[in-house]
CSV table of C-alpha atoms and ligand atoms in Angstrom, one decimal:
chain,number,residue,atom,x,y,z
U,132,MET,CA,0.0,0.0,0.1
U,133,VAL,CA,1.4,3.5,-1.1
U,134,GLU,CA,1.5,6.0,1.8
U,135,ALA,CA,1.4,9.8,0.9
U,136,LEU,CA,2.7,12.2,3.3
U,137,PHE,CA,1.4,15.6,2.7
U,138,ASN,CA,1.3,19.0,4.3
U,139,GLY,CA,4.9,18.9,5.6
U,140,ARG,CA,7.8,21.3,5.1
U,141,VAL,CA,10.1,19.0,3.4
U,142,LEU,CA,14.0,19.2,3.3
U,143,LEU,CA,14.9,18.3,-0.3
U,144,ASP,CA,18.2,18.9,-1.9
U,145,GLU,CA,17.1,22.4,-3.0
U,146,GLY,CA,16.0,23.3,0.6
U,147,LEU,CA,12.6,23.3,2.5
U,148,VAL,CA,9.9,22.7,0.1
U,149,THR,CA,6.1,23.2,1.2
U,150,ASP,CA,3.9,22.1,-1.7
U,151,CYS,CA,5.2,18.6,-2.3
U,152,VAL,CA,3.9,15.1,-1.3
U,153,ILE,CA,6.2,12.2,-0.5
U,154,LEU,CA,4.9,8.8,-1.7
U,155,ILE,CA,6.2,5.7,0.1
U,156,ASP,CA,6.1,2.3,-1.2
U,157,GLU,CA,7.7,-1.1,-0.2
U,158,GLY,CA,9.9,0.8,2.3
U,159,ARG,CA,11.3,3.3,-0.1
U,160,ILE,CA,10.5,6.7,-1.5
U,161,LEU,CA,8.5,6.2,-4.7
U,162,ALA,CA,8.1,9.8,-5.5
U,163,VAL,CA,8.5,13.4,-4.5
U,164,THR,CA,5.5,14.7,-6.2
U,165,ASN,CA,2.7,17.4,-6.1
U,166,PRO,CA,-0.7,17.1,-4.4
U,167,ASP,CA,-2.3,16.7,-8.1
U,168,ASP,CA,-0.5,13.4,-8.6
U,169,PRO,CA,-3.2,10.8,-9.3
U,170,ARG,CA,-1.3,8.3,-7.3
U,171,CYS,CA,-2.2,10.5,-4.3
U,172,LYS,CA,-5.8,9.5,-4.6
U,173,THR,CA,-5.3,5.8,-4.0
U,174,ALA,CA,-2.7,6.1,-1.4
U,175,THR,CA,-3.1,6.1,2.5
U,176,SER,CA,-2.8,9.7,3.5
U,177,ARG,CA,-1.0,11.2,6.6
U,178,ASP,CA,-1.2,15.0,7.4
U,179,LEU,CA,2.1,16.1,8.7
U,180,GLU,CA,0.4,19.3,10.0
U,181,GLY,CA,3.1,21.7,8.8
U,182,GLY,CA,5.9,19.8,10.6
U,183,LEU,CA,9.5,19.6,9.3
U,184,LEU,CA,10.0,16.4,7.2
U,185,LEU,CA,13.8,15.7,7.2
U,186,PRO,CA,16.1,12.9,6.1
U,187,GLY,CA,16.6,10.4,8.9
U,188,PHE,CA,19.6,11.1,11.0
U,189,ILE,CA,22.6,8.7,10.8
U,190,ASP,CA,24.9,8.4,13.7
U,191,VAL,CA,28.2,6.6,13.2
U,192,GLN,CA,29.3,6.7,16.8
U,193,VAL,CA,26.8,5.3,19.4
U,194,ASN,CA,28.3,3.4,22.5
U,195,GLY,CA,24.9,2.9,24.1
U,196,GLY,CA,21.4,4.3,25.0
U,197,GLY,CA,18.2,3.3,26.8
U,198,GLY,CA,20.3,2.3,29.8
U,199,VAL,CA,22.6,-0.2,28.1
U,200,LEU,CA,26.1,-0.1,26.9
U,201,PHE,CA,27.2,-2.2,23.8
U,202,ASN,CA,30.5,-3.2,25.4
U,203,ASP,CA,28.6,-4.6,28.5
U,204,ASP,CA,26.6,-7.2,26.5
U,205,PRO,CA,27.2,-7.2,22.7
U,206,SER,CA,24.0,-9.0,21.8
U,207,ILE,CA,21.0,-8.4,19.6
U,208,ASP,CA,18.9,-7.4,22.5
U,209,THR,CA,21.2,-4.6,23.5
U,210,ILE,CA,21.5,-3.3,19.8
U,211,ARG,CA,17.8,-3.4,19.8
U,212,THR,CA,17.5,-1.2,23.0
U,213,ILE,CA,20.1,1.2,21.8
U,214,ALA,CA,18.6,1.8,18.3
U,215,ALA,CA,15.2,2.2,19.9
U,216,ALA,CA,16.4,4.8,22.3
U,217,HIS,CA,18.1,6.8,19.7
U,218,ARG,CA,15.2,6.5,17.3
U,219,ARG,CA,13.2,8.8,19.6
U,220,PHE,CA,15.7,11.5,18.7
U,221,GLY,CA,15.6,11.1,15.0
U,222,THR,CA,18.2,8.6,14.5
U,223,THR,CA,17.1,6.2,11.8
U,224,SER,CA,20.5,4.6,11.0
U,225,LEU,CA,23.2,3.9,13.4
U,226,LEU,CA,26.5,2.2,14.0
U,227,PRO,CA,26.5,0.7,17.6
U,228,THR,CA,30.1,1.5,18.6
U,229,LEU,CA,32.4,-1.0,20.6
U,230,ILE,CA,35.3,0.7,22.3
U,231,SER,CA,38.5,-1.1,23.0
U,232,ASP,CA,37.9,-4.6,24.3
U,233,GLU,CA,39.3,-8.1,24.1
U,234,LEU,CA,39.3,-9.8,20.7
U,235,PRO,CA,36.5,-12.4,21.7
U,236,VAL,CA,34.2,-9.4,22.8
U,237,VAL,CA,34.8,-7.9,19.3
U,238,ALA,CA,34.0,-11.0,17.7
U,239,ARG,CA,30.7,-11.4,19.6
U,240,ALA,CA,30.0,-7.7,18.8
U,241,ILE,CA,30.4,-8.3,14.9
U,242,GLU,CA,28.3,-11.6,15.2
U,243,ALA,CA,25.6,-9.6,17.2
U,244,ILE,CA,25.5,-6.9,14.6
U,245,GLY,CA,25.2,-9.4,11.6
U,246,GLY,CA,22.4,-11.1,13.6
U,247,ALA,CA,20.7,-7.8,14.2
U,248,ILE,CA,20.7,-6.7,10.6
U,249,ALA,CA,19.5,-10.2,9.6
U,250,ALA,CA,16.7,-9.9,12.0
U,251,LYS,CA,16.0,-6.4,10.6
U,252,VAL,CA,16.3,-4.5,13.8
U,253,PRO,CA,15.1,-1.2,12.7
U,254,GLY,CA,18.1,1.3,12.3
U,255,VAL,CA,21.0,-1.0,12.4
U,256,ILE,CA,23.2,-0.6,9.4
U,257,GLY,CA,26.6,-1.9,10.7
U,258,ILE,CA,29.3,-1.6,13.5
U,259,HIS,CA,31.9,0.8,14.5
U,260,ILE,CA,34.8,-0.7,16.2
U,261,GLU,CA,36.8,2.1,18.1
U,262,GLY,CA,40.1,0.4,19.0
U,263,PRO,CA,41.9,-1.6,20.4
U,264,TYR,CA,44.4,-0.4,17.8
U,265,LEU,CA,45.1,3.0,19.4
U,266,ASN,CA,47.6,5.1,20.9
U,267,GLY,CA,48.2,4.9,24.7
U,268,ALA,CA,49.4,8.6,24.6
U,269,ARG,CA,45.7,9.7,23.5
U,270,LYS,CA,43.8,7.0,25.3
U,271,GLY,CA,40.9,9.2,26.5
U,272,THR,CA,38.6,7.0,28.5
U,273,HIS,CA,39.8,3.8,26.9
U,274,ASP,CA,41.5,1.1,29.0
U,275,ALA,CA,44.9,1.1,27.5
U,276,SER,CA,45.6,-2.5,28.9
U,277,LYS,CA,43.4,-3.6,25.9
U,278,PHE,CA,45.3,-1.9,23.2
U,279,ARG,CA,47.1,-4.2,20.8
U,280,THR,CA,48.9,-4.2,17.3
U,281,LEU,CA,47.0,-4.9,14.3
U,282,ASP,CA,47.8,-8.2,12.8
U,283,ASN,CA,46.5,-10.3,9.9
U,284,GLU,CA,44.1,-12.4,12.1
U,285,ALA,CA,42.6,-9.2,13.5
U,286,VAL,CA,42.1,-7.8,9.8
U,287,ALA,CA,40.3,-11.0,8.8
U,288,LEU,CA,38.0,-10.5,12.0
U,289,LEU,CA,37.4,-6.9,11.3
U,290,SER,CA,36.5,-7.6,7.6
U,291,SER,CA,34.0,-10.3,8.6
U,292,LEU,CA,30.7,-8.4,8.7
U,293,ASN,CA,29.1,-9.2,5.3
U,294,ASN,CA,25.7,-7.8,5.6
U,295,GLY,CA,26.4,-4.2,6.8
U,296,CYS,CA,29.2,-1.6,7.2
U,297,THR,CA,32.1,-1.7,9.3
U,298,LEU,CA,34.0,1.4,10.4
U,299,VAL,CA,37.2,1.0,12.4
U,300,THR,CA,38.9,3.7,14.3
U,301,LEU,CA,42.6,3.1,14.9
U,302,ALA,CA,45.7,5.3,15.3
U,303,PRO,CA,47.6,5.2,11.9
U,304,GLU,CA,50.9,5.5,13.7
U,305,MET,CA,50.4,2.2,15.5
U,306,THR,CA,50.2,0.2,12.3
U,307,THR,CA,51.5,0.5,8.8
U,308,PRO,CA,49.8,2.1,5.7
U,309,GLU,CA,49.7,-1.1,4.1
U,310,MET,CA,47.7,-2.7,6.9
U,311,ILE,CA,45.2,0.1,6.5
U,312,ALA,CA,45.0,-0.5,2.8
U,313,THR,CA,44.3,-4.2,3.5
U,314,LEU,CA,41.5,-3.3,5.8
U,315,VAL,CA,40.0,-0.9,3.2
U,316,SER,CA,40.2,-3.5,0.4
U,317,GLY,CA,38.4,-5.8,2.8
U,318,GLY,CA,35.4,-3.3,2.7
U,319,VAL,CA,36.2,-1.5,6.1
U,320,VAL,CA,35.9,2.1,6.3
U,321,VAL,CA,39.0,3.4,8.4
U,322,SER,CA,39.1,6.4,10.7
U,323,ALA,CA,41.8,7.9,12.6
U,324,GLY,CA,41.3,8.3,16.3
U,325,HIS,CA,43.0,8.3,19.7
U,326,THR,CA,46.1,9.0,17.6
U,327,ASN,CA,49.4,10.9,18.2
U,328,ALA,CA,50.4,10.7,14.6
U,329,THR,CA,52.4,13.3,12.9
U,330,TYR,CA,51.1,15.1,9.8
U,331,SER,CA,53.1,13.0,7.4
U,332,GLU,CA,51.9,9.7,9.1
U,333,VAL,CA,48.3,10.9,8.4
U,334,VAL,CA,48.9,11.9,4.8
U,335,SER,CA,50.5,8.4,4.2
U,336,ALA,CA,47.5,6.8,5.7
U,337,LEU,CA,45.2,8.9,3.8
U,338,SER,CA,46.9,7.8,0.5
U,339,HIS,CA,46.3,4.3,1.6
U,340,GLY,CA,42.6,4.5,2.2
U,341,LEU,CA,42.0,6.4,5.4
U,342,THR,CA,38.8,8.4,5.1
U,343,GLY,CA,37.7,9.6,8.4
U,344,PHE,CA,38.7,11.3,11.7
U,345,THR,CA,36.9,10.2,14.9
U,346,HIS,CA,35.5,12.7,17.2
U,347,PHE,CA,37.7,15.4,15.6
U,348,PHE,CA,40.0,17.5,17.8
U,349,ASN,CA,39.4,15.1,20.9
U,350,ALA,CA,42.1,12.6,21.6
U,351,MET,CA,44.4,13.5,18.7
U,352,SER,CA,47.6,15.4,18.1
U,353,PRO,CA,46.8,19.2,17.6
U,354,LEU,CA,47.6,21.7,14.9
U,355,THR,CA,50.8,23.5,16.1
U,356,SER,CA,53.2,26.0,14.4
U,357,ARG,CA,55.9,23.5,13.0
U,358,GLU,CA,53.9,20.1,13.3
U,359,PRO,CA,50.4,20.3,11.6
U,360,GLY,CA,49.4,16.9,13.4
U,361,VAL,CA,46.4,14.9,13.0
U,362,VAL,CA,44.2,18.0,13.2
U,363,GLY,CA,46.1,19.9,10.6
U,364,ALA,CA,46.3,16.9,8.3
U,365,ALA,CA,42.5,16.6,8.5
U,366,LEU,CA,41.8,20.2,8.0
U,367,HIS,CA,44.2,20.3,5.0
U,368,ASP,CA,42.6,17.2,3.3
U,369,LYS,CA,39.6,18.1,1.1
U,370,ASN,CA,38.2,14.5,0.8
U,371,SER,CA,38.0,13.0,4.3
U,372,TRP,CA,35.2,13.3,6.9
U,373,CYS,CA,35.4,14.3,10.4
U,374,GLY,CA,33.0,13.3,13.2
U,375,ILE,CA,32.2,16.2,15.6
U,376,ILE,CA,30.6,16.0,18.9
U,377,VAL,CA,28.7,19.4,19.2
U,378,ASP,CA,27.6,19.3,22.8
U,379,GLY,CA,29.5,22.4,23.9
U,380,HIS,CA,31.8,20.4,25.9
U,381,HIS,CA,34.1,18.3,23.7
U,382,VAL,CA,35.2,21.1,21.5
U,383,SER,CA,34.9,24.9,21.6
U,384,PRO,CA,32.2,26.1,19.1
U,385,VAL,CA,34.8,28.7,17.9
U,386,THR,CA,37.3,25.9,17.3
U,387,LEU,CA,34.7,24.0,15.2
U,388,GLN,CA,33.6,27.1,13.4
U,389,ILE,CA,37.2,27.6,12.2
U,390,ALA,CA,37.5,24.0,11.2
U,391,LEU,CA,34.1,24.3,9.2
U,392,ARG,CA,35.6,27.4,7.4
U,393,CYS,CA,38.8,25.4,6.5
U,394,LYS,CA,37.3,22.1,5.1
U,395,GLY,CA,33.7,23.0,4.3
U,396,PHE,CA,30.7,21.9,6.3
U,397,ASP,CA,30.1,19.1,3.7
U,398,HIS,CA,32.7,17.0,5.1
U,399,PHE,CA,31.8,17.1,8.8
U,400,MET,CA,29.4,14.6,10.3
U,401,LEU,CA,27.5,15.0,13.6
U,402,VAL,CA,27.9,12.2,15.9
U,403,THR,CA,26.8,11.7,19.5
U,404,ASP,CA,29.3,9.3,20.9
U,405,ALA,CA,26.4,8.5,23.3
U,406,MET,CA,26.5,6.4,26.4
U,407,SER,CA,23.9,4.2,28.1
U,408,ASN,CA,22.2,7.4,29.7
U,409,VAL,CA,20.8,8.8,26.7
U,410,GLY,CA,17.0,8.3,26.6
U,411,THR,CA,17.0,7.6,30.3
U,412,ASP,CA,17.4,9.6,33.6
U,413,GLN,CA,20.5,7.8,34.7
U,414,THR,CA,22.9,10.0,36.5
U,415,SER,CA,25.8,7.6,36.6
U,416,PHE,CA,26.8,4.2,35.1
U,417,MET,CA,29.7,1.8,34.9
U,418,LEU,CA,32.1,1.8,32.0
U,419,GLN,CA,34.5,-1.1,31.9
U,420,GLY,CA,34.7,-1.1,35.8
U,421,LYS,CA,34.9,2.8,36.0
U,422,LYS,CA,32.2,4.8,37.5
U,423,ILE,CA,31.0,7.6,35.0
U,424,ILE,CA,29.0,10.4,36.2
U,425,VAL,CA,26.4,12.3,34.2
U,426,ARG,CA,26.6,16.0,35.1
U,427,ASP,CA,25.8,19.3,33.6
U,428,GLY,CA,25.1,17.6,30.1
U,429,LYS,CA,28.5,15.6,30.0
U,430,CYS,CA,29.8,12.2,31.0
U,431,VAL,CA,32.9,12.4,33.1
U,432,ASP,CA,35.1,9.6,35.0
U,433,GLU,CA,36.3,10.3,38.5
U,434,GLN,CA,39.3,12.2,37.0
U,435,GLY,CA,37.1,14.3,35.0
U,436,THR,CA,37.9,12.8,31.7
U,437,LEU,CA,35.2,13.2,29.3
U,438,SER,CA,33.8,9.6,28.6
U,439,GLY,CA,31.5,9.5,25.6
U,440,SER,CA,28.7,12.2,25.8
U,441,ALA,CA,25.1,12.7,26.9
U,442,LEU,CA,24.1,13.9,23.5
U,443,ASP,CA,21.2,12.8,21.3
U,444,MET,CA,21.1,13.4,17.7
U,445,ALA,CA,18.3,15.9,17.6
U,446,SER,CA,20.2,18.1,20.2
U,447,ALA,CA,23.3,17.7,18.2
U,448,VAL,CA,21.6,19.2,15.1
U,449,ARG,CA,19.9,22.0,17.3
U,450,ASN,CA,23.4,22.7,18.9
U,451,ALA,CA,25.0,22.8,15.3
U,452,ILE,CA,22.4,25.5,14.3
U,453,THR,CA,22.9,27.6,17.6
U,454,MET,CA,26.7,27.0,18.2
U,455,LEU,CA,28.1,26.9,14.7
U,456,GLY,CA,26.0,29.4,13.0
U,457,ILE,CA,24.8,27.3,10.3
U,458,ASP,CA,21.2,26.8,9.0
U,459,LEU,CA,18.8,24.0,9.5
U,460,ALA,CA,19.5,22.5,6.0
U,461,GLN,CA,23.3,22.4,6.5
U,462,ALA,CA,23.0,21.1,10.1
U,463,VAL,CA,20.7,18.3,9.0
U,464,ARG,CA,22.9,17.4,6.1
U,465,MET,CA,25.7,17.0,8.7
U,466,ALA,CA,23.5,14.4,10.3
U,467,SER,CA,22.4,12.6,7.2
U,468,THR,CA,23.8,13.2,3.8
U,469,ASN,CA,27.5,13.6,4.9
U,470,PRO,CA,27.7,10.4,7.1
U,471,ALA,CA,26.0,8.6,4.3
U,472,ARG,CA,28.6,9.7,1.9
U,473,PHE,CA,31.4,8.8,4.4
U,474,LEU,CA,29.9,5.2,4.7
U,475,GLY,CA,29.4,4.8,1.0
U,476,MET,CA,25.7,4.5,1.4
U,477,ASP,CA,24.7,7.8,-0.1
U,478,HIS,CA,22.8,5.9,-2.9
U,479,GLU,CA,20.5,4.4,-0.1
U,480,ILE,CA,20.1,6.9,2.8
U,481,GLY,CA,20.8,10.4,3.7
U,482,ARG,CA,18.4,12.3,1.4
U,483,ILE,CA,14.7,12.5,0.8
U,484,ALA,CA,14.6,11.5,-3.0
U,485,PRO,CA,13.0,8.9,-5.1
U,486,GLY,CA,14.4,5.4,-4.7
U,487,TYR,CA,15.9,6.1,-1.3
U,488,ARG,CA,15.0,4.0,1.7
U,489,ALA,CA,12.1,5.8,3.4
U,490,ASN,CA,14.0,6.7,6.6
U,491,LEU,CA,12.5,10.2,7.7
U,492,VAL,CA,12.1,12.3,10.6
U,493,LEU,CA,9.0,14.6,11.4
U,494,ALA,CA,9.9,17.3,13.9
U,495,ASP,CA,8.5,20.6,15.1
U,496,ASP,CA,10.4,23.9,14.7
U,497,ALA,CA,12.4,23.3,17.9
U,498,LEU,CA,13.7,20.0,16.5
U,499,ASN,CA,11.5,18.0,18.9
U,500,VAL,CA,11.0,14.6,17.2
U,501,LEU,CA,7.3,13.8,16.6
U,502,ASP,CA,7.8,10.6,14.5
U,503,THR,CA,10.3,8.7,12.5
U,504,TRP,CA,10.1,6.2,9.6
U,505,ILE,CA,12.5,3.4,9.0
U,506,ASP,CA,12.2,1.7,5.7
U,507,GLY,CA,8.7,3.1,5.4
U,508,ARG,CA,7.4,2.2,8.8
U,509,SER,CA,6.7,4.9,11.2
U,510,THR,CA,6.5,4.5,14.9
U,511,THR,CA,3.0,5.5,14.9
U,512,ALA,CA,2.2,2.5,12.4
U,513,GLN,CA,4.3,0.2,14.8
U,514,SER,CA,2.5,1.1,17.9
U,515,ALA,CA,-0.9,0.7,16.2
U,516,ASN,CA,0.2,-2.7,15.1
U,517,ALA,CA,1.3,-3.5,18.5
U,518,GLN,CA,-2.1,-3.1,19.9
Y,276,LIG,ZN1,37.0,7.7,21.5
C-alpha cells in the first residue's frame, strides 16, 4: 500500500519545500511529487500538519542508550535497545560502537550486529569498532591495557561482517599504511582516532585509504606551528570526513567554526558518541569497571576525563545551528547526507529523493522529534500494530 505524506515542510536537496507530497512504497520513497498526482488519490494519506520532514539522522558513533552499553553485553537485545532509544531523537540509521575490548568481545559484537541486521532490527546498518588499535598517549577514557597491534588475524576479524558497514577507528601510527590498505580492500571504512600521529603519518594513511577522523579534535595530536598533527592533516585534506561532537563540552564552538571554514561543512558529520544514559534519567553508570557520572550535560570519570557524551542526535542538530552559526539544512545534512557519503551508502540513505530508503524524521520547529520512519514504517504505525 502506498502511503502519501502531505502538508509537511520537506527538506529536499534544494532546501525546504512546502507544496510537495512524499509517496512511500515497499519501504522506499516512490516519488517526491505534487498533490495533483493521481497516485495520491489511491494512497493512504498522512497529514504532517506543517511539521518539518527531514532525512533520517545517521549516527556513526553510538556506544549505548536506553540504559545499556554495547560493550557490556554485545547482543541483539542490547542493539535493539540502543537503536530504539536513539530513534526517539531522530536517528534512523546507526553504527553501535564498541570501544577497545578483548578480541572475543569484538568477535561477539560483530556477530551480534550481523544477527541484528539479518533480523531487521530497525536502524542498525553496521558496526563501529573503536580500538583496540589505538595510541596510549591519546587513550581518553579507553582502557590502554586492551590496546594491541593490528595483525592479519585481526584484519580478517574486522573484515568479517558481510551484511552491513564496518567502521574501524585506529591510530595510523600504531600500524602500517599497508595494513590500512588491506582493511580498506576488505570493505572496512577506516577512521583515525585516539592518535598521536604526525602530519606525514596521516598523509600516508590517507593515501592508503583512511577516510575519516573520529571525534575530531578530541584525543588526537593538535595543530601546532611546526607540526600540523592529525588536526592539521584532517583540515588540509579536502576528501575525508570528520565526526564532531557538538555538545558545547568536547570542542569549543569557535574551534569548530574555524574547522568548518577550512574544510567546508559538507565534510563534517554530527555524531553523538552517546553512552547508556541517553534516553534515560540515569545520573551515573559503569564503563569497563569505572564509574562515569552524568553531570551538566556531560559524562565524566572520577578524574574528570570526558567519557562519551550525553548527547542525542536531535540535540546535536539543534546545537549545530545555535553554536556553529549554520542553517537547518546544513545542520541536517551533517547528520544525514554527509555520514551517508562517508559510509558509501549515499545511494540508499541520507536524502529525501526517489528510490531512497524511506528513513525520515518528522519534527517541530524546535527539533522535537514527533515521529520517524525506518524503511517506510513509522513509529505510529508500529505502535498501532502492536495494540
Ligand atoms: Zn573515542
